[in-house]
Short mmCIF file of C-alpha atoms in Angstrom, two decimals:
data_model
loop_
_atom_site.label_atom_id
_atom_site.label_comp_id
_atom_site.label_asym_id
_atom_site.label_seq_id
_atom_site.Cartn_x
_atom_site.Cartn_y
_atom_site.Cartn_z
CA MET A 1 113.38 109.14 113.76
CA HIS A 2 112.55 107.59 117.20
CA GLN A 3 114.25 104.74 118.69
CA GLN A 4 110.72 102.61 118.94
CA TYR A 5 107.97 101.90 116.26
CA ASP A 6 105.00 99.57 115.87
CA VAL A 7 105.95 98.78 112.26
CA LEU A 8 109.45 99.29 110.35
CA ILE A 9 109.02 98.74 106.46
CA MET A 10 112.61 98.18 104.85
CA GLY A 11 112.18 99.62 101.21
CA GLY A 12 110.05 102.53 100.09
CA GLY A 13 109.16 101.42 96.71
CA LEU A 14 105.57 100.69 95.63
CA SER A 15 104.73 97.85 98.03
CA GLY A 16 106.43 99.57 101.09
CA LEU A 17 104.48 102.77 100.64
CA THR A 18 100.99 101.20 100.06
CA LEU A 19 101.39 99.15 102.75
CA ALA A 20 102.06 102.15 105.21
CA ILE A 21 99.40 104.13 103.84
CA GLN A 22 96.77 100.98 104.16
CA LEU A 23 98.30 100.64 107.95
CA LYS A 24 97.76 104.15 108.79
CA LYS A 25 94.40 104.57 107.23
CA LYS A 26 93.17 101.63 108.90
CA ALA A 27 95.06 102.15 112.58
CA ALA A 28 96.05 105.88 112.73
CA LYS A 29 97.79 105.19 116.13
CA LEU A 30 100.38 102.85 114.80
CA ARG A 31 103.66 104.11 114.56
CA VAL A 32 105.30 103.33 111.00
CA LEU A 33 108.71 103.97 110.10
CA ILE A 34 109.87 103.43 106.04
CA ALA A 35 113.38 103.15 105.80
CA GLU A 36 114.04 103.89 101.93
CA LYS A 37 117.96 103.47 100.72
CA THR A 38 117.60 105.71 97.68
CA ALA A 39 117.02 109.55 98.13
CA HIS A 40 113.87 111.14 97.51
CA PRO A 41 112.04 112.59 95.32
CA VAL A 42 113.08 109.69 93.01
CA PRO A 43 113.26 110.82 89.37
CA GLU A 44 109.89 110.92 87.53
CA ALA A 45 111.47 108.54 84.79
CA ALA A 46 112.45 106.14 87.40
CA HIS A 47 113.16 103.12 85.65
CA LYS A 48 110.88 100.32 87.52
CA VAL A 49 109.16 97.12 86.12
CA GLY A 50 105.17 97.22 86.84
CA GLU A 51 104.01 100.34 85.32
CA SER A 52 100.50 98.57 83.68
CA SER A 53 98.08 97.84 86.72
CA VAL A 54 95.17 95.74 86.20
CA GLU A 55 91.77 95.31 88.03
CA ILE A 56 92.64 94.19 91.42
CA ALA A 57 95.78 96.47 91.94
CA SER A 58 93.83 99.58 90.27
CA HIS A 59 90.58 98.84 92.73
CA TYR A 60 93.52 98.45 95.68
CA PHE A 61 94.82 101.99 94.54
CA GLU A 62 91.80 103.64 94.20
CA ASN A 63 89.16 102.41 96.68
CA ILE A 64 91.14 100.96 99.47
CA LEU A 65 94.11 103.38 99.55
CA GLY A 66 92.25 106.32 98.29
CA LEU A 67 94.66 107.50 95.54
CA LYS A 68 91.97 108.61 93.06
CA ALA A 69 93.44 112.21 92.94
CA GLN A 70 96.74 110.56 92.10
CA LEU A 71 95.57 108.21 89.75
CA ASP A 72 93.42 110.73 87.75
CA LYS A 73 97.12 112.30 86.94
CA GLU A 74 98.05 109.04 85.19
CA LEU A 75 97.05 107.55 82.01
CA PRO A 76 93.83 105.38 82.04
CA LYS A 77 94.57 102.24 80.08
CA LEU A 78 92.49 100.81 77.35
CA GLY A 79 92.78 97.30 78.33
CA LEU A 80 95.48 94.50 77.07
CA ARG A 81 96.35 94.29 73.48
CA PHE A 82 97.60 91.67 72.02
CA PHE A 83 99.24 91.71 68.16
CA TYR A 84 100.35 87.89 66.44
CA THR A 85 103.18 87.55 64.10
CA GLN A 86 102.31 87.82 60.79
CA GLY A 87 104.90 87.19 57.90
CA ASP A 88 107.78 89.78 58.29
CA ASN A 89 106.32 91.76 61.37
CA LEU A 90 106.62 94.83 59.14
CA ASP A 91 102.95 96.11 58.83
CA ILE A 92 101.13 96.35 61.88
CA SER A 93 97.86 96.36 60.17
CA LYS A 94 98.32 93.00 58.59
CA ARG A 95 98.95 91.38 62.12
CA SER A 96 95.94 89.35 63.86
CA GLU A 97 94.87 91.79 66.77
CA LEU A 98 93.13 90.77 69.97
CA GLY A 99 91.99 93.84 72.15
CA PRO A 100 89.05 95.93 73.18
CA ASN A 101 87.56 98.94 71.13
CA ASP A 102 86.57 100.83 74.43
CA PHE A 103 87.30 100.82 77.86
CA PRO A 104 85.84 98.21 80.14
CA ALA A 105 83.74 98.93 83.37
CA ALA A 106 86.56 98.17 85.82
CA LYS A 107 89.27 100.36 85.50
CA SER A 108 93.05 100.09 85.37
CA TYR A 109 95.84 102.29 84.75
CA GLN A 110 99.37 103.06 83.14
CA LEU A 111 101.40 104.47 85.81
CA ASP A 112 104.30 106.56 85.74
CA ARG A 113 106.22 104.68 88.74
CA GLY A 114 108.67 107.38 89.73
CA ARG A 115 105.75 110.12 89.71
CA PHE A 116 103.26 107.86 91.52
CA GLU A 117 105.80 106.77 94.08
CA ASN A 118 106.59 110.29 94.97
CA ALA A 119 103.25 111.06 95.36
CA LEU A 120 102.84 108.10 97.64
CA ALA A 121 105.58 109.24 99.61
CA GLU A 122 104.32 112.58 100.49
CA GLN A 123 100.71 110.83 100.93
CA CYS A 124 102.91 109.00 103.77
CA LEU A 125 104.53 112.55 105.47
CA GLN A 126 100.60 113.75 105.48
CA LEU A 127 99.30 110.83 107.08
CA GLY A 128 101.90 110.93 110.05
CA ILE A 129 104.07 108.25 108.74
CA ASP A 130 108.28 108.52 109.52
CA PHE A 131 109.48 108.58 105.60
CA GLN A 132 113.61 108.22 106.00
CA ASP A 133 115.27 108.42 102.44
CA ASN A 134 118.82 107.83 102.24
CA CYS A 135 118.45 105.26 104.85
CA LYS A 136 120.26 101.98 104.75
CA VAL A 137 119.76 98.89 106.85
CA THR A 138 122.95 97.06 108.26
CA ASP A 139 121.83 94.82 110.53
CA ILE A 140 118.59 92.92 111.83
CA VAL A 141 118.33 91.10 115.02
CA LEU A 142 115.07 89.28 114.92
CA GLY A 143 113.10 88.29 118.24
CA LYS A 144 109.29 87.71 119.09
CA ASN A 145 107.78 91.17 118.20
CA GLN A 146 110.48 92.69 119.09
CA HIS A 147 113.21 93.18 116.64
CA GLN A 148 116.36 95.46 116.36
CA VAL A 149 117.40 96.93 113.19
CA THR A 150 120.58 99.22 112.69
CA LEU A 151 120.10 101.85 110.28
CA VAL A 152 122.33 104.20 108.84
CA HIS A 153 120.75 107.76 107.96
CA ASN A 154 122.72 110.39 105.91
CA GLY A 155 126.02 108.58 107.51
CA GLN A 156 124.46 108.72 110.99
CA GLU A 157 123.85 104.92 112.67
CA SER A 158 120.93 104.74 114.76
CA LEU A 159 119.50 101.56 116.54
CA VAL A 160 115.48 101.31 116.27
CA GLN A 161 113.19 98.87 118.09
CA THR A 162 110.26 97.44 115.91
CA SER A 163 107.41 95.12 117.05
CA TRP A 164 107.01 94.54 113.09
CA LEU A 165 109.53 94.08 110.50
CA VAL A 166 108.29 94.06 107.05
CA ASP A 167 110.53 93.44 104.18
CA SER A 168 109.73 95.43 100.67
CA THR A 169 113.14 95.72 99.71
CA GLY A 170 112.60 94.54 96.27
CA ARG A 171 115.02 91.77 94.99
CA MET A 172 117.43 92.96 97.57
CA SER A 173 115.17 90.45 99.97
CA LEU A 174 117.12 91.36 102.96
CA LEU A 175 114.92 88.96 105.37
CA LYS A 176 114.55 86.27 102.38
CA ARG A 177 118.43 86.03 102.24
CA LYS A 178 118.84 86.32 106.24
CA LEU A 179 116.24 83.61 106.64
CA LYS A 180 117.28 81.44 103.77
CA LEU A 181 113.68 81.34 102.42
CA ALA A 182 114.51 81.92 98.86
CA LYS A 183 112.48 78.94 96.98
CA SER A 184 113.32 78.68 93.24
CA ALA A 185 110.62 78.97 90.62
CA TYR A 186 110.23 76.78 87.56
CA HIS A 187 109.14 79.30 85.28
CA ASN A 188 112.53 80.03 83.01
CA ILE A 189 112.14 83.57 81.26
CA ASN A 190 114.15 86.27 81.08
CA ALA A 191 113.15 90.17 80.38
CA SER A 192 114.96 93.07 79.52
CA TRP A 193 113.40 96.42 79.05
CA PHE A 194 114.49 100.32 78.35
CA ARG A 195 112.86 103.55 77.82
CA ILE A 196 112.77 106.24 75.32
CA ASP A 197 111.69 109.40 76.29
CA HIS A 198 108.96 109.92 73.25
CA GLU A 199 105.74 109.09 72.66
CA ILE A 200 105.53 106.03 70.66
CA ASN A 201 102.20 105.99 69.53
CA ILE A 202 101.15 102.37 67.97
CA ASP A 203 98.12 104.23 66.32
CA HIS A 204 100.87 105.79 63.92
CA TRP A 205 101.79 102.35 62.58
CA SER A 206 99.61 102.04 59.82
CA GLN A 207 97.69 104.84 58.10
CA LYS A 208 95.20 102.45 56.41
CA PRO A 209 91.43 103.55 57.28
CA GLU A 210 89.81 100.26 58.32
CA TRP A 211 92.61 99.68 60.77
CA GLN A 212 92.41 103.22 62.30
CA GLY A 213 88.85 103.07 62.59
CA ARG A 214 88.70 99.48 64.45
CA VAL A 215 89.08 101.17 67.65
CA LYS A 216 87.13 104.13 69.36
CA SER A 217 89.83 105.07 71.56
CA SER A 218 93.73 105.21 71.07
CA ARG A 219 95.43 101.98 71.04
CA ARG A 220 98.54 104.03 72.63
CA LEU A 221 96.24 103.74 75.80
CA SER A 222 96.66 99.94 76.09
CA THR A 223 99.66 97.87 77.28
CA ASN A 224 100.34 96.39 73.80
CA HIS A 225 101.88 93.07 73.23
CA LEU A 226 103.98 92.43 70.00
CA MET A 227 103.48 88.26 69.93
CA GLY A 228 105.70 85.72 68.43
CA LYS A 229 106.37 82.19 69.33
CA GLY A 230 108.44 81.86 72.83
CA TYR A 231 108.33 85.98 73.20
CA TRP A 232 106.30 88.96 73.61
CA VAL A 233 107.60 92.89 73.31
CA TRP A 234 105.76 95.44 75.49
CA LEU A 235 104.77 99.01 74.73
CA ILE A 236 103.24 100.78 77.55
CA PRO A 237 102.95 104.60 77.48
CA LEU A 238 103.56 107.07 80.34
CA SER A 239 102.26 110.00 81.80
CA SER A 240 105.52 111.69 81.62
CA GLY A 241 105.29 111.26 77.65
CA ALA A 242 108.08 108.56 77.80
CA THR A 243 107.22 105.20 76.61
CA SER A 244 108.31 101.88 78.11
CA ILE A 245 109.47 99.15 75.88
CA GLY A 246 110.66 95.62 77.07
CA ILE A 247 111.30 92.05 75.78
CA VAL A 248 110.08 88.89 77.56
CA ALA A 249 111.21 85.63 76.15
CA ASP A 250 111.32 81.97 76.80
CA ALA A 251 115.29 80.92 77.36
CA LYS A 252 114.97 77.66 75.82
CA ILE A 253 113.63 79.63 72.18
CA HIS A 254 115.35 82.90 72.84
CA PRO A 255 118.42 82.75 74.79
CA TYR A 256 119.28 85.17 77.25
CA ALA A 257 122.37 86.25 75.53
CA GLU A 258 120.61 87.70 72.52
CA ILE A 259 118.44 90.28 74.74
CA ASN A 260 120.92 90.77 77.71
CA THR A 261 122.20 94.23 76.46
CA PHE A 262 120.87 97.06 74.80
CA ALA A 263 122.70 96.45 71.52
CA ARG A 264 121.80 92.94 71.43
CA ALA A 265 118.04 93.60 72.35
CA LYS A 266 117.90 96.16 69.42
CA VAL A 267 119.31 93.52 67.03
CA TRP A 268 116.76 91.01 68.32
CA LEU A 269 114.10 93.28 67.93
CA GLN A 270 115.41 93.99 64.12
CA LYS A 271 115.10 90.30 63.36
CA HIS A 272 112.03 89.36 65.34
CA GLU A 273 110.07 92.87 65.45
CA PRO A 274 111.64 95.36 62.68
CA GLN A 275 108.50 97.41 62.61
CA CYS A 276 109.09 98.27 66.28
CA ALA A 277 112.93 98.62 65.94
CA GLN A 278 112.56 101.04 63.04
CA ILE A 279 109.99 103.42 65.05
CA ILE A 280 112.82 103.10 67.89
CA ASP A 281 115.80 103.49 66.00
CA GLN A 282 114.17 106.97 64.93
CA HIS A 283 114.04 108.11 68.56
CA LEU A 284 117.53 106.72 69.96
CA ASP A 285 118.75 110.20 71.00
CA LYS A 286 115.73 110.07 73.32
CA PHE A 287 117.04 106.82 74.71
CA GLN A 288 116.72 106.77 78.64
CA ASP A 289 118.03 103.58 80.53
CA PHE A 290 117.97 99.86 80.38
CA LEU A 291 117.32 97.03 82.45
CA THR A 292 117.60 93.32 82.27
CA LEU A 293 116.53 90.14 84.45
CA LYS A 294 117.56 86.76 83.91
CA HIS A 295 115.03 83.97 85.06
CA TYR A 296 112.97 86.67 86.98
CA SER A 297 110.47 84.56 88.47
CA HIS A 298 111.14 83.67 92.26
CA ASN A 299 109.46 81.97 95.09
CA CYS A 300 109.71 82.24 98.86
CA LYS A 301 109.17 79.49 101.46
CA LYS A 302 107.44 81.81 103.94
CA MET A 303 105.61 85.03 103.55
CA TYR A 304 104.28 85.82 107.22
CA SER A 305 105.14 85.15 110.96
CA ALA A 306 103.23 85.63 113.79
CA ASP A 307 106.53 86.66 115.65
CA GLY A 308 106.39 90.08 113.64
CA TRP A 309 107.90 89.81 110.56
CA ALA A 310 106.47 89.73 106.66
CA ILE A 311 107.50 89.77 103.24
CA THR A 312 105.80 91.96 100.37
CA GLY A 313 106.17 92.59 96.55
CA ASP A 314 109.04 91.46 94.65
CA ALA A 315 111.20 90.93 97.97
CA GLY A 316 108.77 87.42 98.09
CA VAL A 317 107.50 86.28 95.11
CA PHE A 318 107.26 87.28 91.26
CA LEU A 319 105.79 85.27 88.64
CA ASP A 320 105.38 86.97 85.47
CA PRO A 321 104.50 90.11 83.78
CA PHE A 322 102.42 89.02 80.93
CA TYR A 323 98.95 89.88 82.56
CA SER A 324 100.72 92.52 84.59
CA PRO A 325 99.87 91.04 87.90
CA GLY A 326 102.59 92.38 90.15
CA SER A 327 100.79 95.18 91.83
CA ASP A 328 97.99 92.20 92.08
CA PHE A 329 100.06 90.12 94.14
CA ILE A 330 101.32 93.43 96.41
CA ALA A 331 97.57 94.36 96.76
CA LEU A 332 96.74 90.53 98.18
CA ASN A 333 99.96 90.45 100.33
CA ASN A 334 99.45 93.94 102.01
CA GLY A 335 96.05 93.10 102.81
CA PHE A 336 97.04 90.02 104.79
CA ILE A 337 99.66 91.50 106.56
CA SER A 338 97.82 94.82 107.51
CA ASP A 339 94.96 92.72 108.89
CA LEU A 340 97.51 90.63 110.86
CA ILE A 341 99.28 93.77 111.98
CA ILE A 342 96.08 95.49 113.44
CA LYS A 343 94.68 92.53 114.85
CA GLN A 344 97.79 91.09 116.65
CA ASP A 345 98.06 95.16 117.75
CA SER A 346 94.46 94.79 119.29
CA GLY A 347 95.05 92.12 121.24
CA GLU A 348 94.36 88.86 119.06
CA ASP A 349 96.46 85.93 119.05
CA ILE A 350 97.00 85.71 115.21
CA ALA A 351 99.00 82.55 115.40
CA THR A 352 96.40 80.41 113.66
CA ARG A 353 95.15 83.36 111.09
CA THR A 354 98.93 83.60 110.07
CA GLU A 355 98.98 80.13 109.07
CA GLN A 356 95.87 80.42 107.18
CA TYR A 357 97.24 83.45 105.34
CA GLU A 358 100.28 81.87 104.64
CA LYS A 359 98.24 78.99 103.38
CA LEU A 360 95.94 81.08 101.26
CA PHE A 361 98.70 83.56 99.61
CA ARG A 362 100.53 80.24 98.35
CA THR A 363 97.49 78.56 96.88
CA LEU A 364 96.93 81.94 94.84
CA PHE A 365 100.67 82.09 93.63
CA LEU A 366 100.56 78.39 92.85
CA ALA A 367 96.81 78.92 91.13
CA PHE A 368 98.46 81.53 88.80
CA CYS A 369 101.67 79.34 87.71
CA PRO A 370 99.55 77.18 85.26
CA VAL A 371 98.73 80.19 83.32
CA TYR A 372 102.33 80.97 82.45
CA GLU A 373 104.57 77.83 82.80
CA ASP A 374 105.41 76.20 79.61
CA GLN A 375 102.99 78.76 77.83
CA TYR A 376 105.36 80.64 75.88
CA PRO A 377 105.24 78.72 72.70
CA ILE A 378 101.62 78.87 72.16
CA MET A 379 102.12 83.05 71.58
CA GLY A 380 103.05 82.13 68.19
CA ASN A 381 99.65 80.83 67.52
CA ALA A 382 96.64 83.63 66.88
CA LYS A 383 94.15 81.23 67.33
CA VAL A 384 94.97 79.28 70.51
CA MET A 385 96.43 82.10 72.25
CA SER A 386 93.37 84.54 71.31
CA ILE A 387 91.24 81.71 73.00
CA LYS A 388 93.99 81.31 76.12
CA ILE A 389 93.64 84.89 76.53
CA ILE A 390 89.82 85.00 76.76
CA TRP A 391 89.51 81.79 79.06
CA ASP A 392 92.28 83.55 81.25
CA TYR A 393 90.24 86.52 81.28
CA THR A 394 87.25 84.37 82.40
CA LEU A 395 89.00 82.70 85.40
CA TYR A 396 90.64 86.25 86.39
CA TRP A 397 87.30 87.93 86.82
CA SER A 398 85.40 85.12 88.00
CA GLY A 399 87.25 84.22 90.88
CA ALA A 400 90.25 86.27 92.59
CA ALA A 401 89.27 89.60 91.07
CA LEU A 402 85.84 88.93 92.08
CA LEU A 403 86.63 88.04 95.92
CA PHE A 404 89.35 91.00 96.03
CA PHE A 405 86.56 93.74 94.98
CA ARG A 406 84.15 92.14 97.72
CA ASP A 407 87.02 92.29 100.34
CA LYS A 408 86.82 88.56 101.09
CA PHE A 409 90.37 87.48 101.30
CA CYS A 410 90.57 88.21 104.90
CA ASP A 411 87.30 86.86 105.61
CA LEU A 412 88.47 83.21 106.29
CA ALA A 413 84.90 81.80 107.20
CA PHE A 414 83.75 82.65 104.18
CA MET A 415 86.61 81.73 101.89
CA GLU A 416 86.21 78.55 103.51
CA ILE A 417 82.76 78.23 101.98
CA ALA A 418 84.11 79.48 98.48
CA ALA A 419 87.13 77.09 98.77
CA THR A 420 85.24 74.49 96.52
CA SER A 421 84.22 76.71 93.90
CA LEU A 422 87.68 77.77 93.70
CA GLN A 423 89.18 74.16 93.76
CA GLN A 424 86.96 73.43 90.91
CA ILE A 425 87.90 76.76 88.87
CA TYR A 426 91.75 75.72 89.54
CA GLN A 427 91.16 71.77 88.37
CA ILE A 428 89.46 72.90 85.23
CA ASN A 429 92.18 75.33 84.65
CA LEU A 430 95.05 73.26 85.04
CA GLN A 431 93.22 70.42 82.48
CA MET A 432 92.89 73.53 80.07
CA GLN A 433 96.35 75.09 80.01
CA GLY A 434 97.32 71.67 79.23
CA PHE A 435 95.18 70.99 76.54
CA PHE A 436 96.21 74.80 75.23
CA ARG A 437 99.69 73.26 74.72
CA CYS A 438 98.65 70.45 72.77
CA TRP A 439 96.01 72.36 70.53
CA ALA A 440 99.03 74.85 69.66
CA GLU A 441 101.23 72.29 68.62
CA ILE A 442 98.72 70.12 66.63
CA ASP A 443 96.62 73.15 64.74
CA LEU A 444 98.51 75.61 62.96
CA SER A 445 95.85 76.99 60.64
CA SER A 446 96.31 80.42 62.17
CA ALA A 447 99.68 80.83 60.62
CA GLU A 448 98.55 81.88 57.20
CA LYS A 449 95.56 84.43 58.74
CA SER A 450 95.91 87.86 58.68
CA ASP A 451 94.18 91.24 59.54
CA ILE A 452 91.72 89.88 61.89
CA PHE A 453 90.51 91.81 64.69
CA ILE A 454 88.59 89.97 67.94
CA ASN A 455 87.18 92.91 69.87
CA TYR A 456 86.97 91.34 73.50
CA SER A 457 84.49 94.34 74.33
CA ASN A 458 81.96 92.88 72.17
CA ILE A 459 82.20 89.38 73.91
CA GLU A 460 78.99 89.95 76.00
CA PHE A 461 79.71 87.30 78.87
CA LEU A 462 83.48 88.60 79.30
CA GLN A 463 82.09 92.20 79.66
CA GLN A 464 79.60 91.17 82.19
CA LEU A 465 82.12 89.66 84.38
CA ASN A 466 83.92 92.57 84.35
CA LYS A 467 80.97 94.74 85.06
CA ASP A 468 79.82 92.17 88.00
CA LEU A 469 83.09 93.54 89.75
CA LEU A 470 81.57 96.75 90.61
CA LYS A 471 78.12 95.17 91.91
CA ASP A 472 77.30 95.47 95.41
CA GLN A 473 76.43 92.08 96.39
CA ASN A 474 76.11 90.17 100.36
CA ASP A 475 77.82 87.07 101.23
CA THR A 476 74.73 84.93 100.13
CA GLU A 477 74.51 86.72 96.50
CA LEU A 478 78.30 86.47 96.22
CA GLN A 479 78.29 82.46 97.02
CA GLN A 480 75.62 82.59 94.37
CA GLN A 481 77.60 84.48 91.90
CA LEU A 482 80.87 82.17 92.26
CA ALA A 483 78.66 78.98 91.59
CA GLN A 484 77.31 80.52 88.59
CA ASN A 485 80.68 81.39 87.47
CA VAL A 486 82.17 77.66 87.80
CA GLY A 487 79.34 76.59 85.77
CA LEU A 488 79.97 79.26 82.95
CA ILE A 489 83.63 78.28 83.14
CA ARG A 490 82.64 74.47 82.86
CA GLU A 491 80.28 75.19 79.75
CA LEU A 492 83.28 77.46 78.16
CA ALA A 493 85.82 74.88 78.85
CA GLY A 494 83.29 72.07 76.93
CA GLU A 495 82.89 74.78 74.15
CA ILE A 496 86.19 75.14 73.55
CA VAL A 497 87.37 71.52 73.72
CA THR A 498 84.69 70.40 71.33
CA GLU A 499 85.30 73.48 68.88
CA ALA A 500 88.91 72.14 69.04
CA CYS A 501 88.73 68.90 68.47
CA VAL A 502 86.26 69.39 65.01
CA GLY A 503 88.98 71.21 63.54
CA ALA A 504 91.82 68.80 64.88
CA PRO A 505 90.04 65.36 65.93
CA GLU A 506 93.37 63.96 67.31
CA LEU A 507 93.11 66.40 70.18
CA LYS A 508 90.25 64.25 71.85
CA ALA A 509 93.47 62.05 72.99
CA TYR A 510 94.47 65.09 74.98
CA ALA A 511 90.67 66.68 75.99
CA PRO A 512 90.15 67.40 79.63
CA GLY A 513 87.48 65.38 80.95
CA VAL A 514 84.72 68.09 80.81
CA PRO A 515 81.04 67.66 79.33
CA VAL A 516 80.64 68.50 75.87
CA SER A 517 78.92 71.77 75.45
CA TYR A 518 76.88 73.57 72.39
CA SER A 519 77.12 76.93 74.39
CA ARG A 520 78.15 79.57 71.85
CA TYR A 521 79.85 81.95 74.00
CA LEU A 522 82.85 82.46 71.70
CA SER A 523 80.81 81.51 68.16
CA ASP A 524 81.70 84.93 66.81
CA VAL A 525 85.33 84.45 67.81
CA PHE A 526 85.91 80.98 66.43
CA ASP A 527 83.91 82.03 63.25
CA ARG A 528 86.59 84.92 62.63
CA LEU A 529 89.59 82.67 63.51
CA ARG A 530 88.46 79.87 60.93
#
């Protein structure tokens, strides 16, 4: 360990390791230190939330960080899959199912976080990054691009100077606490999760040939969601052969005290997801560990400073795991931070850019909030939740993912041009999320339906949006694509509202101000849900 660095990253988890790699790949001359408090290598079954990645994060890992060789050792992800409550939830084949029957064009992965982070640490060492495990931060003195950090490494105290200090300490949030930057999040959801060292394969939960034949690839490779009013349960396979199981629940419907220990979580599963509980009971001898988080959503007043500090990963913000966005936010955040560090190191005044990135990241976070806030009760309504999920996918692939794949978030000139389209998408989405809530309360027709399979691999416009992520486009073509996507979103909103009001005319009082649409993007889906 040296006494002077360009960048000191506190915390050697996913966000810190990936930021270090990104910095070194962009500017090899930077002297980077990672101070990680735990010993390495971590156990391969390290119990960390965030095993499931989606398109933004997967693109970040594979194409920006160049980690394809490691990703090939992880499990490919067969998208997100959703099973809705039906009767006593003892027969998976009777539950309505929304999911793909084949892999989409843009890849995603199931990550065994312990194994993956060990590989990232090795990559850091190969790139010349100073990675120090068993290294605890005991004091921080902030200056203007000249910070002093006291570290204790294997019992030996050292004083280190650094131009940039980045907090990636997870929920320890060292800088957030020191600078009193904590900000409450309205979204009040709790989670408990555990691992079983056994391959729990949802394909084996029913032997009915018709159910088995719906999907070309194994359902096990999806991030499987078992859903009911106010909750969802995840089943995530890991390359080590273990399975991650988590309960995520709205505190207003499922109190935290019902899931905050493994014993209580088992009782809760027996009540709400008895088939899942029975499978778990068969493998309790393979139980690994249990973690729980109360009110896991959190926010941060400030993420970046031109004085040379920044916050990334869970140390800053976290919203909701339903669509697996945690590593997406890491990718976005690390992109902003690495750009600021490299531009300042090259002599550029980054004061204005820092403010713009702060505003942009906060706007992105706020734009995602309506997707989750007050939406958990909808999870018990198969019709409305299926349409909402398709809608949410549409917006994700039409906007944020499209811009990230084109490396546009740090192109402020382009983002200024794109702002109008993005604002239009946000406003339509805000209205539609409120409409979904009203619709779910009024239209209960899907409660009696069972054994419906909605294969979103066959929704043509949705799969085209996914394929479009991989296209090469210049700025003019990308602007045209965004404008086209806004038009599609307007038409889709009109179609959803029109169809919903046919079945429940009283919904007209809550309908967003979108034109009536007679498009048929979702005609097959609505036919199945009638």
